[in-house]
Structure formats: C-alpha cells, structure tokens
Amino acid sequence: MNTIGHWLEQARLLLAASDKQGADPESARLDSDLLVQHVTGKSRASLFAFPEATLTPEQLDALDALLQRRCLGEPLAYITGQREFWSLPLQLGEGVLIPRPDTEILVEQALARLSTLPAGGIIELGTGSGAIAVALAQEISDRAIIAVECHTAAIKVAQGNIGRFGNGRVQLVQGSWLDALADDCAAMIISNPPYLANNDPHLPALHYEPLSALVSGQSGLEDLETIISATCRVGRPGCLLLLEHGNEQGDAVRSLLGQYNFKHIQTERDLAGHERVSFGFLTTELAGDTRQE
Ligand code: GLN
C-alpha cells in the first residue's frame, strides 16, 4: 500500500488526532496534500486525479519524517520552506515570522490609499520574509520601496524573496525601525510589527516562531509607539502610516495616533471581524508645525 491515496488517508487521520486545537479535518487534508506536493513535485489536482500513483521508498521515508514533524506541531511553512502570500510562493525559514492571511488586509489598505499620497517612497518596517514589500512591489511601479529589517536571519530570507518577487523595486536596509532613514522622505510607512504582550496566552502555541517578531514589551504596544513617534520625523506631510496590531489594541493604537497628531484615523477589521489594521495621515500643514522633536 504505497500509493499516494493510501498515504494521504493515513496522514489525515494522524494529523487530525495530533491536532491540539481539536480535530480540524480541513487543515489535516490541506497539510497532508501540501506535504505530498512538496515531496513529489506533483500538483494538488494530480493528487485528486491519480490517488493510485505510487510513492518510491525514498518518498515514503521523506513523507513519514515530515509528517512526524508536523504532528509534533512544527508549522508547515517551516517544514516545506514555503508559504503563499498575495498569491506569491514565498520562501520561509526559521527565524522569520510566517506571513498570515490577515496581513493581506494591510496591503489592500495601502493600495486603496495610494492616490491620496504625496510624492515620496514607501517604507516597510520589520519586513521579515519580505512579504509586504514584495506584495506592494507586484502592484506599484512608480514609487521606491524600502524594506527595513534588523535581524540577520530574516535579512537572508527577505533577500531571496525580494530577489525573486521584488521586480527590482525593493531596497533592503538593515536597521532598527526608522533609525537608518532620512528625515522627511516617506509618503507611506507600513508595518506588521511585534505586538503581543510578553505574557500573551497564545505565545506557547507560537514557540516555533521568533519571539522578536511577536512580542513587544509588557503591553505589546512598545514597538507600535516607537514607529508612530518616528514616523513624525521620517514621513512627509500627508504621509500615511498603516499598522497591523492585536485584536484588542484598536483603541490604544487610535489614541496613540491621535496623540502624535495624525489625522483621518481609521481601523479595518480582519477576516474574523476583529480590529486589526489602523492608519492615519501626518498633517499636511507645514512639517515644522507638527514635529514631535
Ligand atoms: N498576528 C500574529 C499572531 O497572533 C502575531 C503577529 C505579530 O505580532 N505581528 O499569531
């Protein structure tokens, strides 16, 4: 019984049984299909069409080893080294946050507001895998995009994805948030920063991912505030700041944006209906009137 169909059947049962969140047949099905696709190079359609196709002993060994890692809780994106974002097959690796589908809302909001922005570049902070920067580079052809990352492991992964999907339009800069950036240069600053509190109950389930990409101090708001405050220096008048944040941080982020004198502050909800992305614009009055320094 070394057919694809048989292996998939067994794998689904094992995955569903090992799922600590409770059996989810849909994700067990998807994960087992993705493992077979990864090892055999076949399309998902061909797994459905030819379940009687046989696996070689080497493929079976490889699949069993990968399945065991998945059953122990390792995210599929790290096992296959790949995760789709904005329909792009991004390369992933340990040390880099796995892009979430909800983060596509950040990209959609950025694209929806482009026409209202002043001249200037787009800066993505804490790019990680490069997901947001390359998604923007697929859609925007007339602005420079700078992706900032401070961690060397993430820089390596981002470099690969930017080389593959950045359309030659994304410059990668190693640095902490906006520290390496000049005054008054950005038309848009966009970020999915770490925003979980250091005692967030979800952290144990996320232990494969880098804490530095998830946690921001006791409240989860420290990096969000650093970015909001530094945008007042780096953003041009009219600059849009777009931030992903935790589902209970909408009030806090809107109030920080107000405190730093951003205008037209709004929040968008994620796929589950939670407040997830907030944004505001630097005032278009003379920059000198609004600086925080
Ligand atoms: N949204 C992620 C999660 O809860 C956290 C990502 C982040 O901190 N930026 O899994």
Tab-separated table of N, CA, C and O in Angstrom, residues 2-78:
chain	number	residue	atom	x	y	z
A	2	ASN	N	1.583	1.444	-1.100
A	2	ASN	CA	2.453	2.621	-1.149
A	2	ASN	C	1.926	3.656	-2.140
A	2	ASN	O	2.684	4.310	-2.828
A	3	THR	N	0.582	3.757	-2.210
A	3	THR	CA	0.017	4.748	-3.134
A	3	THR	C	-0.163	6.092	-2.421
A	3	THR	O	-0.250	6.164	-1.184
A	4	ILE	N	-0.254	7.140	-3.225
A	4	ILE	CA	-0.486	8.486	-2.690
A	4	ILE	C	-1.805	8.516	-1.896
A	4	ILE	O	-1.875	9.054	-0.796
A	5	GLY	N	-2.825	7.910	-2.461
A	5	GLY	CA	-4.145	7.926	-1.811
A	5	GLY	C	-4.094	7.291	-0.426
A	5	GLY	O	-4.652	7.838	0.538
A	6	HIS	N	-3.395	6.181	-0.323
A	6	HIS	CA	-3.315	5.489	0.964
A	6	HIS	C	-2.525	6.330	1.974
A	6	HIS	O	-2.942	6.480	3.127
A	7	TRP	N	-1.393	6.875	1.515
A	7	TRP	CA	-0.575	7.679	2.439
A	7	TRP	C	-1.382	8.884	2.935
A	7	TRP	O	-1.377	9.203	4.136
A	8	LEU	N	-2.113	9.518	2.009
A	8	LEU	CA	-2.897	10.706	2.404
A	8	LEU	C	-3.957	10.353	3.450
A	8	LEU	O	-4.160	11.088	4.412
A	9	GLU	N	-4.592	9.220	3.242
A	9	GLU	CA	-5.646	8.792	4.163
A	9	GLU	C	-5.091	8.610	5.599
A	9	GLU	O	-5.654	9.114	6.567
A	10	GLN	N	-3.950	7.911	5.655
A	10	GLN	CA	-3.327	7.673	6.968
A	10	GLN	C	-2.855	8.994	7.591
A	10	GLN	O	-3.012	9.236	8.782
A	11	ALA	N	-2.255	9.834	6.743
A	11	ALA	CA	-1.690	11.091	7.239
A	11	ALA	C	-2.789	11.982	7.814
A	11	ALA	O	-2.615	12.606	8.865
A	12	ARG	N	-3.929	12.020	7.144
A	12	ARG	CA	-5.033	12.870	7.628
A	12	ARG	C	-5.498	12.419	9.005
A	12	ARG	O	-5.764	13.237	9.882
A	13	LEU	N	-5.598	11.112	9.166
A	13	LEU	CA	-6.044	10.591	10.463
A	13	LEU	C	-5.045	10.958	11.554
A	13	LEU	O	-5.416	11.428	12.634
A	14	LEU	N	-3.753	10.770	11.263
A	14	LEU	CA	-2.714	11.077	12.260
A	14	LEU	C	-2.699	12.572	12.593
A	14	LEU	O	-2.592	12.964	13.751
A	15	LEU	N	-2.818	13.394	11.558
A	15	LEU	CA	-2.792	14.846	11.786
A	15	LEU	C	-3.995	15.295	12.608
A	15	LEU	O	-3.856	16.078	13.545
A	16	ALA	N	-5.165	14.787	12.241
A	16	ALA	CA	-6.372	15.189	12.971
A	16	ALA	C	-6.263	14.745	14.431
A	16	ALA	O	-6.634	15.483	15.342
A	17	ALA	N	-5.709	13.550	14.645
A	17	ALA	CA	-5.589	13.039	16.010
A	17	ALA	C	-4.554	13.815	16.817
A	17	ALA	O	-4.661	13.925	18.037
A	18	SER	N	-3.556	14.398	16.144
A	18	SER	CA	-2.488	15.078	16.871
A	18	SER	C	-2.788	16.557	17.078
A	18	SER	O	-2.068	17.246	17.778
A	19	ASP	N	-3.834	17.052	16.439
A	19	ASP	CA	-4.131	18.476	16.460
A	19	ASP	C	-4.572	18.906	17.857
A	19	ASP	O	-5.645	18.549	18.314
A	20	LYS	N	-3.724	19.698	18.506
A	20	LYS	CA	-4.023	20.082	19.897
A	20	LYS	C	-5.206	21.033	19.994
A	20	LYS	O	-5.839	21.159	21.026
A	21	GLN	N	-5.496	21.742	18.913
A	21	GLN	CA	-6.636	22.674	18.938
A	21	GLN	C	-7.967	21.927	18.755
A	21	GLN	O	-9.013	22.548	18.711
A	22	GLY	N	-7.936	20.646	18.580
A	22	GLY	CA	-9.154	19.899	18.258
A	22	GLY	C	-9.084	19.537	16.789
A	22	GLY	O	-8.502	20.261	15.990
A	23	ALA	N	-9.660	18.383	16.441
A	23	ALA	CA	-9.529	17.885	15.078
A	23	ALA	C	-10.117	18.868	14.071
A	23	ALA	O	-11.251	19.293	14.200
A	24	ASP	N	-9.321	19.233	13.085
A	24	ASP	CA	-9.798	20.097	12.013
A	24	ASP	C	-9.537	19.363	10.701
A	24	ASP	O	-8.439	19.391	10.172
A	25	PRO	N	-10.584	18.661	10.193
A	25	PRO	CA	-10.374	17.818	9.009
A	25	PRO	C	-9.848	18.627	7.821
A	25	PRO	O	-9.042	18.132	7.039
A	26	GLU	N	-10.293	19.875	7.673
A	26	GLU	CA	-9.886	20.665	6.506
A	26	GLU	C	-8.380	20.960	6.533
A	26	GLU	O	-7.692	20.822	5.530
A	27	SER	N	-7.875	21.357	7.716
A	27	SER	CA	-6.444	21.670	7.729
A	27	SER	C	-5.606	20.394	7.682
A	27	SER	O	-4.512	20.387	7.125
A	28	ALA	N	-6.121	19.277	8.213
A	28	ALA	CA	-5.402	17.998	8.086
A	28	ALA	C	-5.307	17.602	6.613
A	28	ALA	O	-4.270	17.133	6.137
A	29	ARG	N	-6.364	17.825	5.888
A	29	ARG	CA	-6.396	17.494	4.456
A	29	ARG	C	-5.404	18.372	3.686
A	29	ARG	O	-4.594	17.887	2.909
A	30	LEU	N	-5.470	19.674	3.958
A	30	LEU	CA	-4.600	20.607	3.243
A	30	LEU	C	-3.128	20.324	3.554
A	30	LEU	O	-2.285	20.260	2.658
A	31	ASP	N	-2.823	20.137	4.845
A	31	ASP	CA	-1.423	19.922	5.225
A	31	ASP	C	-0.877	18.638	4.601
A	31	ASP	O	0.255	18.610	4.102
A	32	SER	N	-1.680	17.561	4.611
A	32	SER	CA	-1.160	16.306	4.063
A	32	SER	C	-0.982	16.434	2.545
A	32	SER	O	0.008	15.945	1.987
A	33	ASP	N	-1.906	17.130	1.875
A	33	ASP	CA	-1.732	17.352	0.431
A	33	ASP	C	-0.457	18.154	0.160
A	33	ASP	O	0.317	17.834	-0.748
A	34	LEU	N	-0.243	19.208	0.957
A	34	LEU	CA	0.939	20.050	0.721
A	34	LEU	C	2.236	19.276	0.947
A	34	LEU	O	3.227	19.496	0.249
A	35	LEU	N	2.226	18.362	1.903
A	35	LEU	CA	3.432	17.548	2.130
A	35	LEU	C	3.718	16.669	0.906
A	35	LEU	O	4.861	16.581	0.454
A	36	VAL	N	2.680	16.024	0.376
A	36	VAL	CA	2.893	15.169	-0.806
A	36	VAL	C	3.337	16.026	-1.999
A	36	VAL	O	4.250	15.651	-2.750
A	37	GLN	N	2.721	17.182	-2.161
A	37	GLN	CA	3.143	18.068	-3.251
A	37	GLN	C	4.612	18.454	-3.107
A	37	GLN	O	5.360	18.490	-4.065
A	38	HIS	N	5.003	18.750	-1.859
A	38	HIS	CA	6.378	19.180	-1.597
A	38	HIS	C	7.374	18.069	-1.947
A	38	HIS	O	8.397	18.314	-2.588
A	39	VAL	N	7.043	16.839	-1.572
A	39	VAL	CA	8.000	15.737	-1.767
A	39	VAL	C	7.978	15.214	-3.208
A	39	VAL	O	9.016	14.844	-3.751
A	40	THR	N	6.798	15.179	-3.843
A	40	THR	CA	6.718	14.585	-5.188
A	40	THR	C	6.794	15.622	-6.303
A	40	THR	O	7.037	15.260	-7.456
A	41	GLY	N	6.549	16.891	-5.958
A	41	GLY	CA	6.523	17.924	-7.005
A	41	GLY	C	5.240	17.890	-7.828
A	41	GLY	O	5.116	18.599	-8.826
A	42	LYS	N	4.259	17.082	-7.412
A	42	LYS	CA	3.003	16.995	-8.187
A	42	LYS	C	2.053	18.127	-7.810
A	42	LYS	O	2.129	18.670	-6.699
A	43	SER	N	1.111	18.445	-8.703
A	43	SER	CA	0.106	19.468	-8.406
A	43	SER	C	-0.966	18.869	-7.498
A	43	SER	O	-1.122	17.641	-7.428
A	44	ARG	N	-1.722	19.755	-6.825
A	44	ARG	CA	-2.787	19.248	-5.952
A	44	ARG	C	-3.831	18.504	-6.788
A	44	ARG	O	-4.358	17.468	-6.367
A	45	ALA	N	-4.108	19.026	-7.984
A	45	ALA	CA	-5.116	18.388	-8.847
A	45	ALA	C	-4.702	16.952	-9.178
A	45	ALA	O	-5.547	16.052	-9.209
A	46	SER	N	-3.413	16.749	-9.371
A	46	SER	CA	-2.998	15.390	-9.739
A	46	SER	C	-3.116	14.416	-8.564
A	46	SER	O	-3.303	13.218	-8.764
A	47	LEU	N	-3.044	14.934	-7.331
A	47	LEU	CA	-3.262	14.030	-6.181
A	47	LEU	C	-4.702	13.515	-6.177
A	47	LEU	O	-4.960	12.359	-5.864
A	48	PHE	N	-5.642	14.422	-6.525
A	48	PHE	CA	-7.054	14.003	-6.584
A	48	PHE	C	-7.280	13.057	-7.751
A	48	PHE	O	-7.975	12.055	-7.638
A	49	ALA	N	-6.654	13.394	-8.897
A	49	ALA	CA	-6.941	12.651	-10.131
A	49	ALA	C	-6.306	11.261	-10.122
A	49	ALA	O	-6.870	10.325	-10.670
A	50	PHE	N	-5.113	11.140	-9.512
A	50	PHE	CA	-4.386	9.858	-9.581
A	50	PHE	C	-3.959	9.374	-8.199
A	50	PHE	O	-2.767	9.236	-7.912
A	51	PRO	N	-4.931	9.077	-7.327
A	51	PRO	CA	-4.578	8.632	-5.979
A	51	PRO	C	-3.862	7.282	-5.987
A	51	PRO	O	-3.198	6.916	-5.023
A	52	GLU	N	-3.982	6.546	-7.103
A	52	GLU	CA	-3.350	5.216	-7.170
A	52	GLU	C	-1.878	5.305	-7.585
A	52	GLU	O	-1.172	4.297	-7.588
A	53	ALA	N	-1.382	6.530	-7.879
A	53	ALA	CA	0.045	6.676	-8.237
A	53	ALA	C	0.895	6.227	-7.054
A	53	ALA	O	0.534	6.477	-5.892
A	54	THR	N	2.010	5.560	-7.345
A	54	THR	CA	2.800	5.001	-6.239
A	54	THR	C	3.905	5.963	-5.809
A	54	THR	O	4.387	6.786	-6.582
A	55	LEU	N	4.291	5.817	-4.534
A	55	LEU	CA	5.398	6.587	-3.966
A	55	LEU	C	6.617	5.675	-3.888
A	55	LEU	O	6.489	4.487	-3.557
A	56	THR	N	7.789	6.207	-4.172
A	56	THR	CA	9.009	5.401	-4.042
A	56	THR	C	9.316	5.234	-2.549
A	56	THR	O	8.838	6.019	-1.717
A	57	PRO	N	10.146	4.227	-2.200
A	57	PRO	CA	10.508	4.055	-0.785
A	57	PRO	C	11.152	5.322	-0.222
A	57	PRO	O	10.899	5.698	0.925
A	58	GLU	N	11.952	6.033	-1.035
A	58	GLU	CA	12.592	7.277	-0.554
A	58	GLU	C	11.535	8.341	-0.281
A	58	GLU	O	11.599	9.061	0.723
A	59	GLN	N	10.562	8.440	-1.177
A	59	GLN	CA	9.494	9.431	-0.969
A	59	GLN	C	8.685	9.096	0.289
A	59	GLN	O	8.340	9.974	1.067
A	60	LEU	N	8.424	7.797	0.464
A	60	LEU	CA	7.660	7.382	1.661
A	60	LEU	C	8.420	7.736	2.940
A	60	LEU	O	7.834	8.268	3.892
A	61	ASP	N	9.736	7.467	2.950
A	61	ASP	CA	10.538	7.790	4.142
A	61	ASP	C	10.513	9.290	4.410
A	61	ASP	O	10.332	9.736	5.542
A	62	ALA	N	10.714	10.050	3.327
A	62	ALA	CA	10.743	11.511	3.492
A	62	ALA	C	9.393	11.994	4.010
A	62	ALA	O	9.321	12.804	4.956
A	63	LEU	N	8.316	11.488	3.447
A	63	LEU	CA	6.977	11.928	3.858
A	63	LEU	C	6.705	11.579	5.316
A	63	LEU	O	6.164	12.397	6.074
A	64	ASP	N	7.078	10.370	5.713
A	64	ASP	CA	6.826	9.965	7.105
A	64	ASP	C	7.590	10.864	8.079
A	64	ASP	O	7.063	11.245	9.125
A	65	ALA	N	8.836	11.216	7.707
A	65	ALA	CA	9.632	12.073	8.597
A	65	ALA	C	9.001	13.473	8.703
A	65	ALA	O	8.913	14.051	9.789
A	66	LEU	N	8.551	14.011	7.572
A	66	LEU	CA	7.956	15.358	7.591
A	66	LEU	C	6.620	15.346	8.345
A	66	LEU	O	6.301	16.273	9.095
A	67	LEU	N	5.875	14.268	8.149
A	67	LEU	CA	4.578	14.163	8.835
A	67	LEU	C	4.778	14.138	10.349
A	67	LEU	O	4.016	14.757	11.098
A	68	GLN	N	5.826	13.440	10.771
A	68	GLN	CA	6.082	13.371	12.215
A	68	GLN	C	6.363	14.774	12.777
A	68	GLN	O	5.862	15.144	13.830
A	69	ARG	N	7.158	15.559	12.034
A	69	ARG	CA	7.434	16.932	12.491
A	69	ARG	C	6.136	17.728	12.581
A	69	ARG	O	5.904	18.472	13.529
A	70	ARG	N	5.284	17.577	11.580
A	70	ARG	CA	4.006	18.329	11.583
A	70	ARG	C	3.131	17.892	12.753
A	70	ARG	O	2.500	18.721	13.409
A	71	CYS	N	3.113	16.575	13.024
A	71	CYS	CA	2.288	16.066	14.138
A	71	CYS	C	2.790	16.610	15.474
A	71	CYS	O	2.015	16.743	16.424
A	72	LEU	N	4.093	16.923	15.552
A	72	LEU	CA	4.640	17.476	16.800
A	72	LEU	C	4.389	18.981	16.904
A	72	LEU	O	4.776	19.609	17.892
A	73	GLY	N	3.794	19.557	15.881
A	73	GLY	CA	3.378	20.957	15.979
A	73	GLY	C	4.197	21.950	15.175
A	73	GLY	O	3.898	23.138	15.148
A	74	GLU	N	5.247	21.473	14.471
A	74	GLU	CA	6.048	22.423	13.690
A	74	GLU	C	5.188	22.984	12.545
A	74	GLU	O	4.501	22.237	11.857
A	75	PRO	N	5.218	24.297	12.331
A	75	PRO	CA	4.382	24.863	11.268
A	75	PRO	C	4.778	24.330	9.894
A	75	PRO	O	5.962	24.141	9.604
A	76	LEU	N	3.776	24.082	9.070
A	76	LEU	CA	4.022	23.537	7.740
A	76	LEU	C	4.957	24.426	6.915
A	76	LEU	O	5.782	23.950	6.138
A	77	ALA	N	4.842	25.746	7.105
A	77	ALA	CA	5.670	26.676	6.325
A	77	ALA	C	7.159	26.454	6.585
A	77	ALA	O	7.981	26.634	5.687
A	78	TYR	N	7.528	26.066	7.814
A	78	TYR	CA	8.937	25.796	8.098
A	78	TYR	C	9.347	24.432	7.542
A	78	TYR	O	10.487	24.232	7.147
